[in-house]
């Protein structure tokens, strides 16, 4: 059983090759961004895919500079504010308090998603305006 929420699942070759299950099991999809063309399974689906949140889809989630591996969210990204709180079974022990910081480090995440006026963003990084 997988509880999959607040993710950006990006494939470089489009979503037509993405299948969430290939055997028995259950995938519960909370809010996520998935590429256009994803499928529950490429085989006969023996498991279950349950949608428990808003699924966003498109050609790109709008990263700052994907070609240079800068996967922070650009200001126009539909992933900003589209997340949901983590499942209560993982809290408080696995609250989302840190995020990746280059290289092989971390820094405080701007929100843990517990404030209604500042929901989590999808993906590994909370949106931060780029400082010029």
XYZ file of C-alpha atoms in Angstrom:
132
model
C 0.000 0.000 0.000
C 1.358 3.400 -0.997
C 0.153 6.795 0.173
C 1.432 9.090 -2.573
C 0.832 12.789 -1.994
C 2.483 16.148 -2.617
C 4.786 14.834 -5.341
C 5.860 15.979 -8.753
C 6.423 12.896 -10.867
C 8.271 14.062 -13.966
C 9.458 11.969 -16.895
C 11.716 13.376 -19.568
C 10.024 11.328 -22.297
C 6.411 12.148 -21.454
C 3.841 10.347 -19.377
C 2.890 7.597 -21.811
C 5.367 5.214 -20.180
C 4.371 5.878 -16.552
C 2.319 3.160 -14.878
C 1.582 3.312 -11.172
C 1.021 -0.427 -10.628
C 2.219 -3.588 -12.332
C 0.977 -6.088 -9.758
C -1.370 -6.328 -6.819
C -1.443 -3.465 -4.384
C -3.119 -0.187 -3.618
C -1.874 3.289 -4.521
C -3.709 6.146 -2.844
C -3.061 9.323 -4.794
C -3.402 12.545 -2.881
C -2.603 15.799 -4.630
C 0.251 15.218 -7.068
C 1.487 16.485 -10.422
C 1.693 13.741 -13.068
C 2.627 13.964 -16.740
C -0.092 13.758 -19.365
C -0.607 10.158 -20.480
C 0.124 8.297 -17.223
C -1.779 5.063 -16.617
C -2.885 3.067 -13.604
C -1.210 0.003 -15.159
C 0.144 -1.189 -18.510
C -1.057 -4.705 -17.686
C -4.373 -6.022 -16.465
C -4.886 -3.999 -13.277
C -5.046 -6.384 -10.325
C -4.633 -3.704 -7.695
C -6.365 -0.435 -7.100
C -5.523 3.221 -7.721
C -7.581 5.491 -5.483
C -7.662 9.240 -6.025
C -7.940 11.095 -2.723
C -6.907 14.516 -3.877
C -6.570 16.883 -6.742
C -4.366 15.511 -9.506
C -2.622 18.077 -11.640
C -1.267 17.191 -15.045
C 0.517 18.878 -17.895
C 3.572 19.010 -20.102
C 5.698 20.577 -17.363
C 5.275 21.469 -13.687
C 7.211 24.709 -14.400
C 10.589 24.426 -12.732
C 12.972 27.399 -12.575
C 15.454 25.787 -15.008
C 14.994 22.089 -15.672
C 17.829 21.988 -18.230
C 20.254 23.040 -15.466
C 18.643 20.728 -12.853
C 17.136 23.656 -10.931
C 13.920 21.981 -9.808
C 12.638 24.825 -7.666
C 9.148 25.967 -8.640
C 8.826 28.921 -10.999
C 6.312 31.645 -10.001
C 3.820 30.467 -12.656
C 3.798 26.829 -11.463
C 0.375 25.311 -10.722
C 2.136 23.235 -8.036
C 2.409 26.212 -5.673
C -0.040 25.818 -2.798
C -1.513 22.636 -4.294
C -0.357 20.253 -1.549
C -2.201 18.683 1.360
C -1.221 17.796 4.917
C 0.640 14.547 5.404
C -1.281 11.496 6.606
C -1.855 11.664 10.357
C -0.106 8.288 10.840
C 3.272 9.857 9.975
C 2.921 12.926 12.178
C 4.541 14.375 14.177
C 7.557 12.073 13.809
C 7.923 12.681 10.066
C 6.664 16.248 9.761
C 8.019 17.996 6.692
C 10.435 20.501 8.236
C 13.499 20.327 5.961
C 14.194 20.359 2.240
C 17.198 19.635 0.030
C 19.851 22.310 -0.370
C 22.752 21.874 -2.827
C 24.999 20.031 -2.416
C 24.049 17.178 -0.112
C 22.711 19.470 2.584
C 19.330 20.711 3.784
C 17.615 23.833 5.040
C 14.371 24.641 6.823
C 11.259 24.265 4.680
C 9.162 27.446 4.628
C 5.977 25.669 5.711
C 4.986 22.337 7.127
C 1.504 22.618 5.613
C -0.279 22.979 8.940
C -1.347 26.574 8.330
C -4.480 26.936 6.147
C -3.167 30.189 4.659
C 0.047 28.481 3.528
C -0.567 24.945 2.225
C 2.341 22.813 1.104
C 3.625 23.119 -2.420
C 3.973 19.972 -4.504
C 7.467 18.630 -4.988
C 10.728 18.703 -3.102
C 10.916 22.480 -2.709
C 8.611 25.106 -1.295
C 8.321 28.073 -3.637
C 10.664 30.927 -2.843
C 10.818 34.026 -5.024
C 14.187 34.138 -6.794
C 16.314 36.913 -5.328
C 17.913 39.154 -7.907
